[in-house]
Each structure stands twice: as structure tokens, then as C-alpha cells.
Short mmCIF file of C-alpha atoms in Angstrom, two decimals:
data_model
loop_
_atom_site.label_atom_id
_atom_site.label_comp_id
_atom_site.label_asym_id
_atom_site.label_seq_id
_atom_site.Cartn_x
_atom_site.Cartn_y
_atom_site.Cartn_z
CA UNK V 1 38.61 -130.01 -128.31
CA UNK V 2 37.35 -126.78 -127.34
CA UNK V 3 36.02 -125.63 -124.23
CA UNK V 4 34.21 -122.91 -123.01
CA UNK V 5 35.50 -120.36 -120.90
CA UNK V 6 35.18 -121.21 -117.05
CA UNK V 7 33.26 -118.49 -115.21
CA UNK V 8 34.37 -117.53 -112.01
CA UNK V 9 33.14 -114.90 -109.41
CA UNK V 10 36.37 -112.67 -110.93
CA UNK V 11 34.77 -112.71 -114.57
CA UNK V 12 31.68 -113.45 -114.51
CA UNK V 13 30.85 -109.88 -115.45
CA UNK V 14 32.91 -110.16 -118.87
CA UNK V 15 29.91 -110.96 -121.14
CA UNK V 16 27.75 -108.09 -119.56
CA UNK V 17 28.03 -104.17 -120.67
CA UNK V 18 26.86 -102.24 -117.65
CA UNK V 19 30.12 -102.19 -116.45
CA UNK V 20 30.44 -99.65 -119.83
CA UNK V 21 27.99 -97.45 -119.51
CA UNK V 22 30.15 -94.49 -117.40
CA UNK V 23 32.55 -94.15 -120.67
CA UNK V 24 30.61 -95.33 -122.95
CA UNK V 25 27.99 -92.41 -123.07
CA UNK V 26 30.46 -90.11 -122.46
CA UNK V 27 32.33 -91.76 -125.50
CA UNK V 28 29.16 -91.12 -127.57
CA UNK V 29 27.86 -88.42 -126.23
CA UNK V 30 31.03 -86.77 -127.42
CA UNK V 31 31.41 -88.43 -130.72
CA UNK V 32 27.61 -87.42 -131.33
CA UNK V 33 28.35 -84.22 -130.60
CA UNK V 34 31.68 -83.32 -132.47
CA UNK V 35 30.32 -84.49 -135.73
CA UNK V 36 27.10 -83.03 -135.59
CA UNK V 37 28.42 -80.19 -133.98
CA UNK V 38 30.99 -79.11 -136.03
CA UNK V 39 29.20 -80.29 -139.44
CA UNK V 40 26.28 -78.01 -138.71
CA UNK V 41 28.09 -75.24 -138.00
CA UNK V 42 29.74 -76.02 -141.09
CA UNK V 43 26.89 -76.60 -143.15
CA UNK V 44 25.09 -73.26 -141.38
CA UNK V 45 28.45 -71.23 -142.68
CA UNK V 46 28.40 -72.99 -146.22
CA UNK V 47 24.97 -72.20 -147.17
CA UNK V 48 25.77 -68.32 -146.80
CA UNK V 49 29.66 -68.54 -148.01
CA UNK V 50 31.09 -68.08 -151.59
CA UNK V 51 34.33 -69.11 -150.02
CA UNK V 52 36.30 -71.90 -148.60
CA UNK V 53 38.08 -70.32 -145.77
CA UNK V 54 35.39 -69.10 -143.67
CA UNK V 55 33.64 -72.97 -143.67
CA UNK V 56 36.84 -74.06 -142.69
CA UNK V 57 37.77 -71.18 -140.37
CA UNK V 58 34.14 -72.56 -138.18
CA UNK V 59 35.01 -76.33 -138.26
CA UNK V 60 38.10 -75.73 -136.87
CA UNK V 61 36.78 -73.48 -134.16
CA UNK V 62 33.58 -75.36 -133.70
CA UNK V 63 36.07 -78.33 -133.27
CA UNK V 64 38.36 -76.81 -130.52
CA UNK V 65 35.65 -74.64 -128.36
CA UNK V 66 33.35 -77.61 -128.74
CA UNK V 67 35.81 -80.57 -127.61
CA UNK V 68 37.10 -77.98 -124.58
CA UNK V 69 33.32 -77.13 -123.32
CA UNK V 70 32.60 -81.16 -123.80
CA UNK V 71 35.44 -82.62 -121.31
CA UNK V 72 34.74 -79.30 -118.53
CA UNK V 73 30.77 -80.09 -118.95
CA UNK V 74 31.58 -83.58 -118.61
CA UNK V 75 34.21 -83.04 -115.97
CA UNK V 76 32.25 -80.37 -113.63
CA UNK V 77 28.79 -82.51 -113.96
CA UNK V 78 29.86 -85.59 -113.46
CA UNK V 79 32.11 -83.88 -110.32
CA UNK V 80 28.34 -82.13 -109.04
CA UNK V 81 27.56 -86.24 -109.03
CA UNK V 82 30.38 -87.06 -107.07
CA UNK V 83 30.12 -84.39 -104.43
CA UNK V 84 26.38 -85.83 -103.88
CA UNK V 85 27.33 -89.33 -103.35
CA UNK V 86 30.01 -88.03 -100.74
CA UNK V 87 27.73 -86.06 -99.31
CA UNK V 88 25.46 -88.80 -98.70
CA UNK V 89 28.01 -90.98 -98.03
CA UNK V 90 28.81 -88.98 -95.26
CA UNK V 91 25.44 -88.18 -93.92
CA UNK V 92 24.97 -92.59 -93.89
CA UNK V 93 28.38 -92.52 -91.77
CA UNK V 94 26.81 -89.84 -89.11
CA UNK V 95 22.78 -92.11 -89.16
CA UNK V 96 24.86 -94.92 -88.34
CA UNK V 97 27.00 -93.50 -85.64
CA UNK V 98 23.69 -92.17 -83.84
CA UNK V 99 20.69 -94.41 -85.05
CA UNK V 100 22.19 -97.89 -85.49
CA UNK V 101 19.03 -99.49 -84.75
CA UNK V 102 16.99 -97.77 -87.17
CA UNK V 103 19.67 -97.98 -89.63
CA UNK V 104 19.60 -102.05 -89.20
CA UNK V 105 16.11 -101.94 -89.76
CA UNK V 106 15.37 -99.94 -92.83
CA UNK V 107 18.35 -102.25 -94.47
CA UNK V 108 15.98 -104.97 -93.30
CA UNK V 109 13.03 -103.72 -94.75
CA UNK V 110 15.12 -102.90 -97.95
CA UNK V 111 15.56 -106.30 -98.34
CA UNK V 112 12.47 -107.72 -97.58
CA UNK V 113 10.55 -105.68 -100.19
CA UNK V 114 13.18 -107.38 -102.42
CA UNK V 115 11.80 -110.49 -101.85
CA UNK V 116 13.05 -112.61 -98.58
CA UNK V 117 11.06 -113.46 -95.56
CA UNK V 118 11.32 -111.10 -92.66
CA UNK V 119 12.90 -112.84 -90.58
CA UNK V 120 15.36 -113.90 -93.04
CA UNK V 121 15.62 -109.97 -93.98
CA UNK V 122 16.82 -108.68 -90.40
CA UNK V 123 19.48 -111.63 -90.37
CA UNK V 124 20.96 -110.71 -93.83
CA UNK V 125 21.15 -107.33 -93.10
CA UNK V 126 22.75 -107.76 -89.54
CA UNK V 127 25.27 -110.06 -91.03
CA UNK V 128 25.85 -107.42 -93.48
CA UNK V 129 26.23 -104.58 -90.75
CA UNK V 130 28.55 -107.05 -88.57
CA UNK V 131 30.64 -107.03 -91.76
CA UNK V 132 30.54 -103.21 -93.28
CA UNK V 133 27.83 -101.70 -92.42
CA UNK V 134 28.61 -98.73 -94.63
CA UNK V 135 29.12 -100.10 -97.64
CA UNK V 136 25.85 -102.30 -97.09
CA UNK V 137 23.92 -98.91 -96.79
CA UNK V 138 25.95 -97.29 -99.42
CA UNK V 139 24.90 -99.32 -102.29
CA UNK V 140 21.48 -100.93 -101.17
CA UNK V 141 20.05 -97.69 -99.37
CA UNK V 142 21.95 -94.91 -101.60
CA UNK V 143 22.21 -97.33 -104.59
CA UNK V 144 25.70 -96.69 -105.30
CA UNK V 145 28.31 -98.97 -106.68
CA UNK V 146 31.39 -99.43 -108.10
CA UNK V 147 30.18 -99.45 -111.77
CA UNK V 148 27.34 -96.39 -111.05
CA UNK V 149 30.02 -94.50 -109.46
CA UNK V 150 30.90 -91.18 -110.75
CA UNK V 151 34.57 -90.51 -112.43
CA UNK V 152 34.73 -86.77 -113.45
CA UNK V 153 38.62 -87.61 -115.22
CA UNK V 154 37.09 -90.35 -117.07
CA UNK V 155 34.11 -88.94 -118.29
CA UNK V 156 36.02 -85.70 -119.24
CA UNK V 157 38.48 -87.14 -121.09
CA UNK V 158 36.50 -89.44 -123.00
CA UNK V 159 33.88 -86.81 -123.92
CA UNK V 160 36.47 -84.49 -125.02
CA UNK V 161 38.73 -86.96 -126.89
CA UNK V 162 35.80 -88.43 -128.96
CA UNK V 163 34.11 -84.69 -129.15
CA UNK V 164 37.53 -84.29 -131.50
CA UNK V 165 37.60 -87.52 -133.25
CA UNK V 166 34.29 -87.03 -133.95
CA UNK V 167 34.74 -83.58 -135.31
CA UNK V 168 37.80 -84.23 -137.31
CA UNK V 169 35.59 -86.06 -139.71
CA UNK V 170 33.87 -82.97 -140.95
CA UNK V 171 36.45 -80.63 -140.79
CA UNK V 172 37.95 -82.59 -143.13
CA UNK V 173 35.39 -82.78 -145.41
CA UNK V 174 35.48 -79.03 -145.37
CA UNK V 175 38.74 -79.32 -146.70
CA UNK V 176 38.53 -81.36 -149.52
CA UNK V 177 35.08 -81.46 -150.78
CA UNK V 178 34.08 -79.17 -153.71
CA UNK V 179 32.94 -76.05 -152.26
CA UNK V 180 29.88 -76.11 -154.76
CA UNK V 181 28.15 -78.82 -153.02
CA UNK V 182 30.08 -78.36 -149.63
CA UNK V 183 26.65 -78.41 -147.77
CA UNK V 184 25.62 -81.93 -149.30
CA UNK V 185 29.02 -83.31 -149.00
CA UNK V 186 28.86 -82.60 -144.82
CA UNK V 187 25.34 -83.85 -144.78
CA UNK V 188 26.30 -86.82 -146.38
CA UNK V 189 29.61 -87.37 -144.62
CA UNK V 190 28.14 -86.25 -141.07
CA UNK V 191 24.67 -88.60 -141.78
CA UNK V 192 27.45 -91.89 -142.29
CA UNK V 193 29.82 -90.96 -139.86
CA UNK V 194 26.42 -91.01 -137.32
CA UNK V 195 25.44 -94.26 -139.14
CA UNK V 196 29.10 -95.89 -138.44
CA UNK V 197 29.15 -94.15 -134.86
CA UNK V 198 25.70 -95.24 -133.52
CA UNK V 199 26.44 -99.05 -134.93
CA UNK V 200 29.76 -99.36 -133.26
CA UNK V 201 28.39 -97.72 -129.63
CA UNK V 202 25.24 -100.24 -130.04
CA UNK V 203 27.40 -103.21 -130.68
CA UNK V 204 29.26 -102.28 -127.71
CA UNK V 205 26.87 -101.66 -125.19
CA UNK V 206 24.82 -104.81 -126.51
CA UNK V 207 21.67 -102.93 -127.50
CA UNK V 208 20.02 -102.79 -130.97
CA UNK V 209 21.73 -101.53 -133.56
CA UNK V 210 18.92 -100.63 -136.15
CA UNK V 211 17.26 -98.49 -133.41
CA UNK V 212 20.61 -96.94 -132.41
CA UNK V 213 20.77 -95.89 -136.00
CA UNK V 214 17.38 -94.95 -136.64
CA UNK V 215 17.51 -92.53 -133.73
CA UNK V 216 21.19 -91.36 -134.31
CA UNK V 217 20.31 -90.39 -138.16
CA UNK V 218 16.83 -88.37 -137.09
CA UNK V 219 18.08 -85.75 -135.02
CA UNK V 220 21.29 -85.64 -136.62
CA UNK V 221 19.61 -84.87 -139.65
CA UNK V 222 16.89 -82.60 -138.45
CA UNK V 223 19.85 -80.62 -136.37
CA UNK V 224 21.78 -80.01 -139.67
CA UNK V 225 18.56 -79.19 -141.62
CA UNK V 226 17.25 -76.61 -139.07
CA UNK V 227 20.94 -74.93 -138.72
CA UNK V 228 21.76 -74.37 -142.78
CA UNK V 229 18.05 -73.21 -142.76
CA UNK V 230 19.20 -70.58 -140.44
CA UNK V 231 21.86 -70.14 -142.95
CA UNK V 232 19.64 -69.77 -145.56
CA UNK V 233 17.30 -67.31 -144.30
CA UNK V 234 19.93 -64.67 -143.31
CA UNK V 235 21.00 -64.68 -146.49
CA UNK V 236 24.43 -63.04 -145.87
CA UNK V 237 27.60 -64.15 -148.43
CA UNK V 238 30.07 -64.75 -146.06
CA UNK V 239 33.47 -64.35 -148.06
#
């Protein structure tokens, strides 16, 4: 006989996906971002090169500079984020030490706009404030929580881990593709690696994977097409 799994106030989260989102868009954002990346770079090169070498020679250094500048990006924005919520964190701390009573009641008035009776409002959030009164203020006032919270070392080191995943993929088609139709080739490749990338990060953070495909292949495409125009134009043999 089988039975469903019992929920509990430990698990009850396990069937949601918000509790993904902090490395999950760094994930894709860095994924994203190495394949198109480095494949437009590599198509820009292609489209003025008679050569291999130089096509390969700007994967590869799309591929390091790119998945380096990802995880500091990631690592000193996400830290900006960080320093904020201390900040405020502390600021709470310092209205609480010197305005407790006015701190009580904008809680209270927090909660009532949420929906409960007035009276009912002031006793939840005094209960609250007997309890921790920080931490009450901290994620109803400031709205932060443990899944919204900011983790610089996370986010770094999954944007620049899937920055290089993702732009391994072209950088080997640069290496094994005929060089006659290199530019199609990493179009191609680049336009189903986004496919296969913006299917898995939709069926992972629960949202629709048609749209997350739709959008994905658009500006992927329309960033390639734009960059081996720029190729194109300059008209330079590069090789």
C-alpha cells in the first residue's frame, strides 16, 4: 500500500521552489551568460576569421575573463545586499532600544493591514516582541528572511561555476566544428544549449517551461545576430 508522504512543520516547504531562487538565478544567470557569452564572441570572431585559432583563442578567453567577472559581480553585489540588510538590521536594533512603543505599534499596524482585527493586531505583535522582538521587525517590517537573505559565497560560486559550464559548450564547438560553417555551428549549438538550459532551470523553479524557452531563445538569438553583424561590418580577416 502506498502512502503519501506525511507533512510536517520541518518539510512542509519540500514541494515549494522559493526556497531556490538565491542559487537558482545565479545558476542561470551564469549558465545564460557563459554560453551566450562566449558563443557570440565566438561567432563575432568567426565571421571575420579565415582561421581556427583566433575563434578558439576568444572562447577560451571569453570563457575565463567572463566566468571570473561573473562570481566577483555576483560576489560584490550580492555583498552591497548584505551590507544593507545589516545596516538596517542594525538601525531596527537602535528604534527598538529608544522607541519601543512606537516600534510595537507600527508591527501592529503591519499586521492589521494584513488582515486581523486591531485589537487582535497589537496582541500578536506584543506576543511577538515578548518573544524576539528583532527578528519580528526584521522580517515583517524589513521583509527579510532566511530564504530572501543574501549569500555573496553562494551566489559567486554558483554564477561563476555555471558561467564555465555554460561556456565550455561553445568552446568546444569551436574546436571541432568545420571552420566553414563555424558561425552556424555556434548558433545552432548555443540556440540548443539555451533550449536545454532554460527547460531544466524552469522545471526546477516550477514555472513554465515553453515561456522559459521562448524568452531564453529570443535574446539569445538576437545577441548572437547583432554581435557577428558587428563582425560582419568591420570586415577585417582575422588570421
Amino acid at each position: 500500500m502506498v502512502t503519501k508522504k506525511s507533512k510536517s512543520p520541518d518539510n512542509y516547504l519540500d514541494n515549494h521552489y522559493i526556497h531556490r531562487s538565491n542559487w537558482l538565478r545565479a545558476a542561470v544567470l551564469g549558465a545564460n551568460d557563459g554560453i551566450l557569452s562566449t558563443a557570440s564572441l565566438a561567432i563575432g570572431i568567426a565571421a571575420a576569421s579565415v582561421s581556427r585559432e583566433p575563434i578558439v583563442l576568444a572562447a577560451l578567453a571569453g570563457l575565463v575573463a567572463g566566468a571570473l567577472s561573473m562570481a566577483a559581480g555576483e560576489y560584490v553585489s550580492v555583498s552591497s545586499q548584505t551590507d544593507v540588510e545589516k545596516a538596517d538590521t542594525e538601525r531596527e536594533k537602535i528604534e527598538l532600544e529608544e522607541m519601543p512603543e512606537i516600534e510595537l505599534q507600527r508591527l501592529a499596524e503591519i499586521y492589521e493591514k494584513r488582515g486581523l482585527k486591531k485589537e487582535t493586531a497589537l496582541t500578536v505583535a506584543k506576543e511577538l516582541s515578548e518573544h524576539d522582538a528583532l527578528g519580528a521587525h526584521i522580517r515583517d517590517e524589513l521583509g527579510i528572511n532566511e530564504i530572501s537573505q543574501a549569500k555573496p559565497m553562494q551566489a559567486a560560486f554558483s554564477s561563476g561555476a555555471a558561467f564555465t559550464i555554460g561556456g565550455i559548450l561553445p568552446l568546444l564547438v569551436t574546436l571541432f566544428m568545420p571552420l566553414e560553417s563555424m558561425e552556424y555551428s555556434l548558433y545552432g549549438f548555443a540556440l540548443f544549449f539555451l533550449i536545454v538550459l532554460g527547460a531544466v532551470a524552469a522545471k526546477t523553479g516550477g514555472s513554465s517551461i515553453g515561456k522559459a524557452i521562448i524568452r531564453i531563445t529570443f535574446w539569445g538569438t538576437v545577441a548572437m545576430g547583432l554581435t557577428a553583424l558587428v563582425g560582419y561590418l568591420f570586415n577585417v580577416n582575422v588570421g
